mmCIF file of C-alpha atoms in Angstrom:
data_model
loop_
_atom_site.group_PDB
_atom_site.id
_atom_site.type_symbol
_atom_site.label_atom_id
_atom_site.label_comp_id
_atom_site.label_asym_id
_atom_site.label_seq_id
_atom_site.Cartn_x
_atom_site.Cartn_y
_atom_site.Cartn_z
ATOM 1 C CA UNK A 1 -73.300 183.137 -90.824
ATOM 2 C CA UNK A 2 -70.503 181.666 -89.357
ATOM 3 C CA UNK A 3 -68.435 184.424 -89.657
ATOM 4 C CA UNK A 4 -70.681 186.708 -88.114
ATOM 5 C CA UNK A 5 -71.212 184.430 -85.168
ATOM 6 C CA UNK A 6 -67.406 184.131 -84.411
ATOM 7 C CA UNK A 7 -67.206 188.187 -84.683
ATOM 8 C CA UNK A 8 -69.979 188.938 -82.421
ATOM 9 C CA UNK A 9 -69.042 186.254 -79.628
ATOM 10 C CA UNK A 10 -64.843 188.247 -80.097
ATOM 11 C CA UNK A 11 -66.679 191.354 -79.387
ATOM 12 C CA UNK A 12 -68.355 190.630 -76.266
ATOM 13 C CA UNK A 13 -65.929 188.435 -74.497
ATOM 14 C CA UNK A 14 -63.582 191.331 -75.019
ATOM 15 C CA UNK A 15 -66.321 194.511 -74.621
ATOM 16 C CA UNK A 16 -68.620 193.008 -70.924
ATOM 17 C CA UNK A 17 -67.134 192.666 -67.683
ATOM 18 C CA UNK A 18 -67.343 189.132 -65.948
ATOM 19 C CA UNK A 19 -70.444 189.416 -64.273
ATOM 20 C CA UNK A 20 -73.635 187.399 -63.385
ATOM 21 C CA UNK A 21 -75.070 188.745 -66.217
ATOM 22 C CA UNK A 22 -72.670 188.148 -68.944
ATOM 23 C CA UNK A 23 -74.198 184.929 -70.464
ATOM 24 C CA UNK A 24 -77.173 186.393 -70.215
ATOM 25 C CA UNK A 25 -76.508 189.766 -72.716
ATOM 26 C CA UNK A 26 -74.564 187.340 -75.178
ATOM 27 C CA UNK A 27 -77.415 185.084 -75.726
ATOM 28 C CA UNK A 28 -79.959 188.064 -75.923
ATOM 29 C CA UNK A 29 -76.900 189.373 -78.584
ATOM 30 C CA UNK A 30 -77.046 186.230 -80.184
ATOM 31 C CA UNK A 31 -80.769 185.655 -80.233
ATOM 32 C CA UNK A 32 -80.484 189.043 -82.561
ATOM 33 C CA UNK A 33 -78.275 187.871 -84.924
ATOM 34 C CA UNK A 34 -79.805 184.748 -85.592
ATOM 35 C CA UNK A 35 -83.126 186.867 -86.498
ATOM 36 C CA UNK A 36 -81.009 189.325 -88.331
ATOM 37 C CA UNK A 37 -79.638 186.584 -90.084
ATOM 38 C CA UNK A 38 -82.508 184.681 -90.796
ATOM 39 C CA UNK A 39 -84.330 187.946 -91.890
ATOM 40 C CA UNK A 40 -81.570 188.929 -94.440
ATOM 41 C CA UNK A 41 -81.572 184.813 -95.589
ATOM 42 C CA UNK A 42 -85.604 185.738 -96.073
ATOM 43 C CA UNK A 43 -84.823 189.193 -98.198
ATOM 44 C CA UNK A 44 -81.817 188.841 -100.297
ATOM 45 C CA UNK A 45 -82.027 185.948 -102.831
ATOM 46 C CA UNK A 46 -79.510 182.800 -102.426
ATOM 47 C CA UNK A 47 -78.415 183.800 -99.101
ATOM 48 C CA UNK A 48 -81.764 181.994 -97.885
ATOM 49 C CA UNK A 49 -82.972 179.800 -101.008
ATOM 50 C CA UNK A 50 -80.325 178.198 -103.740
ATOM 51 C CA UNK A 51 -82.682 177.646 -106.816
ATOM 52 C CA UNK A 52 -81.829 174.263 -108.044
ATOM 53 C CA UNK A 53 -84.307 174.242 -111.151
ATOM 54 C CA UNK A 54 -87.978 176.342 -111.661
ATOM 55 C CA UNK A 55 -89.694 174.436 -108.826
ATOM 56 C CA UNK A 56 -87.336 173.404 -106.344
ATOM 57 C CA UNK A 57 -84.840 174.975 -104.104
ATOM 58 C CA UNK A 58 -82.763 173.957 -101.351
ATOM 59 C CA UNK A 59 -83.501 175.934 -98.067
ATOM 60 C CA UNK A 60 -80.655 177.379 -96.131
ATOM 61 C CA UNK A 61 -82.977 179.273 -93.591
ATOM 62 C CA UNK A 62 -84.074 175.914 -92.320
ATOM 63 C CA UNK A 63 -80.142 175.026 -91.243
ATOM 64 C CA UNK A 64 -80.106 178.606 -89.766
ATOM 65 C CA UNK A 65 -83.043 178.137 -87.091
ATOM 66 C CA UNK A 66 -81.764 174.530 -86.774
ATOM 67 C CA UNK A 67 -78.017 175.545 -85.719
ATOM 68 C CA UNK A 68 -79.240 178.606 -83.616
ATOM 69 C CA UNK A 69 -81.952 176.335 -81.482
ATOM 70 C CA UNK A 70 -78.556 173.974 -80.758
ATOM 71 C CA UNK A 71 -76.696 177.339 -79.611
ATOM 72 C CA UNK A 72 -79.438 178.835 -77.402
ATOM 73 C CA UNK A 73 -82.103 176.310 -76.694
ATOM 74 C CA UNK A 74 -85.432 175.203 -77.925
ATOM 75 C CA UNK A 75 -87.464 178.101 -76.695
ATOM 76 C CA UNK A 76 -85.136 180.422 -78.721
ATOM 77 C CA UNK A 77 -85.154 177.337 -81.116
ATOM 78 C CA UNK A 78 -89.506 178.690 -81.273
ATOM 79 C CA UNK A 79 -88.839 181.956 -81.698
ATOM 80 C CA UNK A 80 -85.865 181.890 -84.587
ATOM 81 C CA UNK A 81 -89.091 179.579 -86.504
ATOM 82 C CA UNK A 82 -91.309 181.896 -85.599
ATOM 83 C CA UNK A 83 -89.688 184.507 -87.400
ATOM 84 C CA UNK A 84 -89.058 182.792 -89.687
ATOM 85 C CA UNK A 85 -92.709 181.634 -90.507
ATOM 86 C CA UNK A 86 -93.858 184.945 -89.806
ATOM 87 C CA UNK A 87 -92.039 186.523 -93.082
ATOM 88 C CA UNK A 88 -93.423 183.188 -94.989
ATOM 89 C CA UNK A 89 -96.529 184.136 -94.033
ATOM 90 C CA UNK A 90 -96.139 188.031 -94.512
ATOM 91 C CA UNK A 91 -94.478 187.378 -97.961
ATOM 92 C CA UNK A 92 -97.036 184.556 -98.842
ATOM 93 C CA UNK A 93 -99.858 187.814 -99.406
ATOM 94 C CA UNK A 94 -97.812 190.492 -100.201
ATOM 95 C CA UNK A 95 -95.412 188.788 -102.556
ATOM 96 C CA UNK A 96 -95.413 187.489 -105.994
ATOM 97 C CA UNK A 97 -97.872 184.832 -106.251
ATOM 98 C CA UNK A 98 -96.158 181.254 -106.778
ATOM 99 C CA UNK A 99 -96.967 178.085 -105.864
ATOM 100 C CA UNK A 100 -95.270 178.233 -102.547
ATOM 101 C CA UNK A 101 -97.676 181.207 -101.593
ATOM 102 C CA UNK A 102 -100.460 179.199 -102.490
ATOM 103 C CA UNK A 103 -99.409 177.177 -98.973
ATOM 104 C CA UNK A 104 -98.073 179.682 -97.096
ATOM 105 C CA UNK A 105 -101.003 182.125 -96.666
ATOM 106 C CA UNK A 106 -102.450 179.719 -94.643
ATOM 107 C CA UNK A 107 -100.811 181.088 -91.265
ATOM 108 C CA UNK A 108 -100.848 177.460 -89.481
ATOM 109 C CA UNK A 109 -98.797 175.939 -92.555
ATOM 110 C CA UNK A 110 -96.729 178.905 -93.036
ATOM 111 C CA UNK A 111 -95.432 179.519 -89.192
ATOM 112 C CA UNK A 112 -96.097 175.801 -87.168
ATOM 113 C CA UNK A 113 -93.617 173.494 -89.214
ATOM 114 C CA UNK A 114 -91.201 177.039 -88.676
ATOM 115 C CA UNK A 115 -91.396 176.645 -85.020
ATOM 116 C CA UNK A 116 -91.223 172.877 -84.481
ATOM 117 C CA UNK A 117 -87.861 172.827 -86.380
ATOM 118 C CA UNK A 118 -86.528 174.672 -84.121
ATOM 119 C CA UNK A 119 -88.347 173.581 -80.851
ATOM 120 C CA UNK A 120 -87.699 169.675 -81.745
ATOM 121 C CA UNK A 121 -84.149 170.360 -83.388
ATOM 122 C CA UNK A 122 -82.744 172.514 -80.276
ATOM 123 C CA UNK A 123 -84.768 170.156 -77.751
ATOM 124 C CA UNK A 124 -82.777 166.862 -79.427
ATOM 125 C CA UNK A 125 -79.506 168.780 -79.241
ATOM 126 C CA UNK A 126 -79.583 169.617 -75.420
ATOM 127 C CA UNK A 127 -80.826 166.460 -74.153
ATOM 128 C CA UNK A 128 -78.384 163.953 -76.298
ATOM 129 C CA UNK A 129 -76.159 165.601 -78.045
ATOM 130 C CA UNK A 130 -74.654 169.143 -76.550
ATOM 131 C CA UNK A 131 -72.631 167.511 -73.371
ATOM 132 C CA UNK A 132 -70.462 165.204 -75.953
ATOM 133 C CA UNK A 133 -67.165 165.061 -76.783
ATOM 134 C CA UNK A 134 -66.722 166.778 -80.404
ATOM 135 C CA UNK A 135 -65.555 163.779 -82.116
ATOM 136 C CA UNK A 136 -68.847 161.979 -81.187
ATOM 137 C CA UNK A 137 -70.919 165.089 -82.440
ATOM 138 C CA UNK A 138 -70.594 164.499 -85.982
ATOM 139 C CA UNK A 139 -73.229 161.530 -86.777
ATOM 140 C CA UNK A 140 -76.048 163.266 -84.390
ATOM 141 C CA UNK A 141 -75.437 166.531 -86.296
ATOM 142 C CA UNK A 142 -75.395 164.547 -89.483
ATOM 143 C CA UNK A 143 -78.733 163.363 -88.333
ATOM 144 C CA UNK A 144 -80.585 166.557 -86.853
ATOM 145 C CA UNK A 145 -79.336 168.551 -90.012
ATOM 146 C CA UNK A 146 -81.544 165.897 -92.147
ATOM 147 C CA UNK A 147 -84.215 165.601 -89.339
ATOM 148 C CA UNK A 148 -84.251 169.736 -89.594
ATOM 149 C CA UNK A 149 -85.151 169.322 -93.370
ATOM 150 C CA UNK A 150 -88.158 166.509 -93.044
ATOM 151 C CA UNK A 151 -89.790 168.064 -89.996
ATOM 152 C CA UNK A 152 -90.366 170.951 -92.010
ATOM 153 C CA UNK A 153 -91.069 169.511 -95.266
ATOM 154 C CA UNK A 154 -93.348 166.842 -93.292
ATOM 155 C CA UNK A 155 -95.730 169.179 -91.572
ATOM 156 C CA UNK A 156 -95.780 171.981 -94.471
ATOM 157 C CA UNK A 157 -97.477 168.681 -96.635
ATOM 158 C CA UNK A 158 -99.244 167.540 -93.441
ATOM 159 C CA UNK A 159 -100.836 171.039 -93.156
ATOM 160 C CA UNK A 160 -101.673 171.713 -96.784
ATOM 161 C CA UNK A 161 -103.292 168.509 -97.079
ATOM 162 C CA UNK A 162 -105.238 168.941 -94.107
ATOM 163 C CA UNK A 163 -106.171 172.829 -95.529
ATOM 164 C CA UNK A 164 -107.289 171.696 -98.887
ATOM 165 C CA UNK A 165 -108.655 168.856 -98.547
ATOM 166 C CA UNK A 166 -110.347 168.450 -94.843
ATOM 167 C CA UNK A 167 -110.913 172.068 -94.224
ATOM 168 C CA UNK A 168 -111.411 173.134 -97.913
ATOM 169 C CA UNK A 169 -109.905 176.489 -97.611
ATOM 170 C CA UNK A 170 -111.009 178.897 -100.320
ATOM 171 C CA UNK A 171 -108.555 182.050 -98.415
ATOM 172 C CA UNK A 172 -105.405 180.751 -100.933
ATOM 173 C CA UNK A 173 -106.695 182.288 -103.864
ATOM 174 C CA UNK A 174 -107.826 179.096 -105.865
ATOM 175 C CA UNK A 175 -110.421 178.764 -108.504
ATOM 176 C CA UNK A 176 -113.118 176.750 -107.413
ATOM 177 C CA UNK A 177 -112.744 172.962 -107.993
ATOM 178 C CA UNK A 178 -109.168 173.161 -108.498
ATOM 179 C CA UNK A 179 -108.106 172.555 -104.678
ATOM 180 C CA UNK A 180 -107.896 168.646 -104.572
ATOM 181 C CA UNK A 181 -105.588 168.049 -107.974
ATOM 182 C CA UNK A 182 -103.402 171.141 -106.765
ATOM 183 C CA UNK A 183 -103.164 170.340 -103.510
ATOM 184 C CA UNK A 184 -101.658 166.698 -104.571
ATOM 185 C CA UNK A 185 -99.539 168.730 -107.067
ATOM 186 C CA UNK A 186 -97.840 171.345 -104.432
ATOM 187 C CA UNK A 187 -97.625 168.170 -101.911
ATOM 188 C CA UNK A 188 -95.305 166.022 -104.570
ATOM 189 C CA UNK A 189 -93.102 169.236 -105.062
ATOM 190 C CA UNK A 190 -92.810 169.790 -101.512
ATOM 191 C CA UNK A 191 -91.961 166.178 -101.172
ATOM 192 C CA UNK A 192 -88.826 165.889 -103.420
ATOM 193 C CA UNK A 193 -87.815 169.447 -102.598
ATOM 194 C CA UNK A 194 -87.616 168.028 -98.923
ATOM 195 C CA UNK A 195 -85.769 165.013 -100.018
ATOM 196 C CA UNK A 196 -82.650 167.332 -101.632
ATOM 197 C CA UNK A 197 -82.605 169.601 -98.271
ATOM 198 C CA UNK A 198 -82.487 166.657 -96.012
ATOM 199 C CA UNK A 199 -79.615 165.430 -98.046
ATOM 200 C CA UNK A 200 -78.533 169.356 -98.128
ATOM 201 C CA UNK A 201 -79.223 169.497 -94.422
ATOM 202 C CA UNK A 202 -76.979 166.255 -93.629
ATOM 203 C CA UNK A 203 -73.958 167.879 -94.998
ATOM 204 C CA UNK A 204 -74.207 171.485 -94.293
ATOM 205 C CA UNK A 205 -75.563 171.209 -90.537
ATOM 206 C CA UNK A 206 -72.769 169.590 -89.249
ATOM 207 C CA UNK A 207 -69.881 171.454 -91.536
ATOM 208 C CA UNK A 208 -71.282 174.769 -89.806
ATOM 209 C CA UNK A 209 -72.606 173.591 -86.413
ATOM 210 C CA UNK A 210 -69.248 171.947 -85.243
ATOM 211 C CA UNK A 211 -67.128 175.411 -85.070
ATOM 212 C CA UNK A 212 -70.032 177.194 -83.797
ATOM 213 C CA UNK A 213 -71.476 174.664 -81.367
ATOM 214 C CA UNK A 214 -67.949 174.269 -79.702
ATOM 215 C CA UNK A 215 -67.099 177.870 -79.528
ATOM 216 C CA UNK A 216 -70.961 178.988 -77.892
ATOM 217 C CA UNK A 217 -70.371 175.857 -75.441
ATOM 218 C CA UNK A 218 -66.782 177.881 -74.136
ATOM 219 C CA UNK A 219 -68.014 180.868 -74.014
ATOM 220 C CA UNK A 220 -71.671 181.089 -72.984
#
């Protein structure tokens, strides 16, 4: 990802004139290759997901729509978790069924968390953080990377608690009765997987978001 951000941003400061609308084509550019990105995370296996054991995995895509929010905003920041969510959701019910598409065919649990990470994440970075010097960067990137990781994992339980157990959906594919012991079951998985991708998501975020950050801030 980094890589590809660096090559795209070479490309267009040396392929557009210096116009008004300059800034405006790269972040369109760039709005595109953070889906692209986060669509090829989504398809090809460990770009988006490192499987740590049978049941839990740490969640790269998260630090994607996280990092892209802090280059282009938070409303880009809602449509990069949009995307996102929409592909959960889409792969939820077309997919192998696992326990994770148990939650995710519920569209609310699937695509709001999705959005918020990158609506709250991008928000937090242009109010406090984006105007500071780079050496002061590191500990709010340290924290938004972790904060990235627990808004998602927070509202994905909030949501699939709320589903099973106050709105007893029966759309998940469930057998009958089974929806309160299962529900606790998926929430506990969901709840230590979060803990290793805020931990992921407080060393990753910033390692990435530094190079990147500073470079989109000169150039767009």
């Amino acid at each position: 990802m980094l890589c590809t951000f660096f090559i795209a941003i070479f490309h267009l400061r040396k392929g557009l004139p210096r116009m008004a609308t300059q800034n405006k084509t790269r972040r369109l550019v760039l709005t595109a290759l953070f889906i692209a990105i986060i669509l090829l995370q989504c398809l090809v296996p460990w770009l988006g997901f490192i499987p740590i054991n049978p049941v839990v995995s740490l969640t790269i895509i998260t630090y994607t729509v996280a990092i892209g929010a802090m280059v282009l905003g938070p409303t880009t920041g809602l449509l990069l978790g949009f995307v996102w969510g929409g592909y959960s959701f889409y792969n939820a019910w077309t997919g192998a069924v696992t326990i994770g598409a148990l939650m995710f065919r519920n569209p609310i649990t699937a695509i709001f968390p999705r959005m918020m990470v990158g609506f709250l994440i991008g928000l937090l970075y242009w109010k406090f953080v984006k105007n500071r010097a780079v050496k002061t960067k590191t500990p709010w990137l340290i924290g938004l990377g972790a904060l990235s990781a627990f808004t998602n994992t927070a509202l994905v339980i909030l949501f699939t608690w709320i589903g099973f157990n106050v709105m007893h959906t029966t759309f998940t594919g469930l057998p009958a009765g089974g929806g309160v012991s299962l529900s606790w079951l998926l929430q506990i998985i969901v709840g230590f997987n979060g803990v290793i991708e805020m931990i992921g998501g407080a060393i990753l975020v910033p390692i990435i978001a530094l190079p990147v950050t500073f470079f989109a801030e000169k150039n767009l």
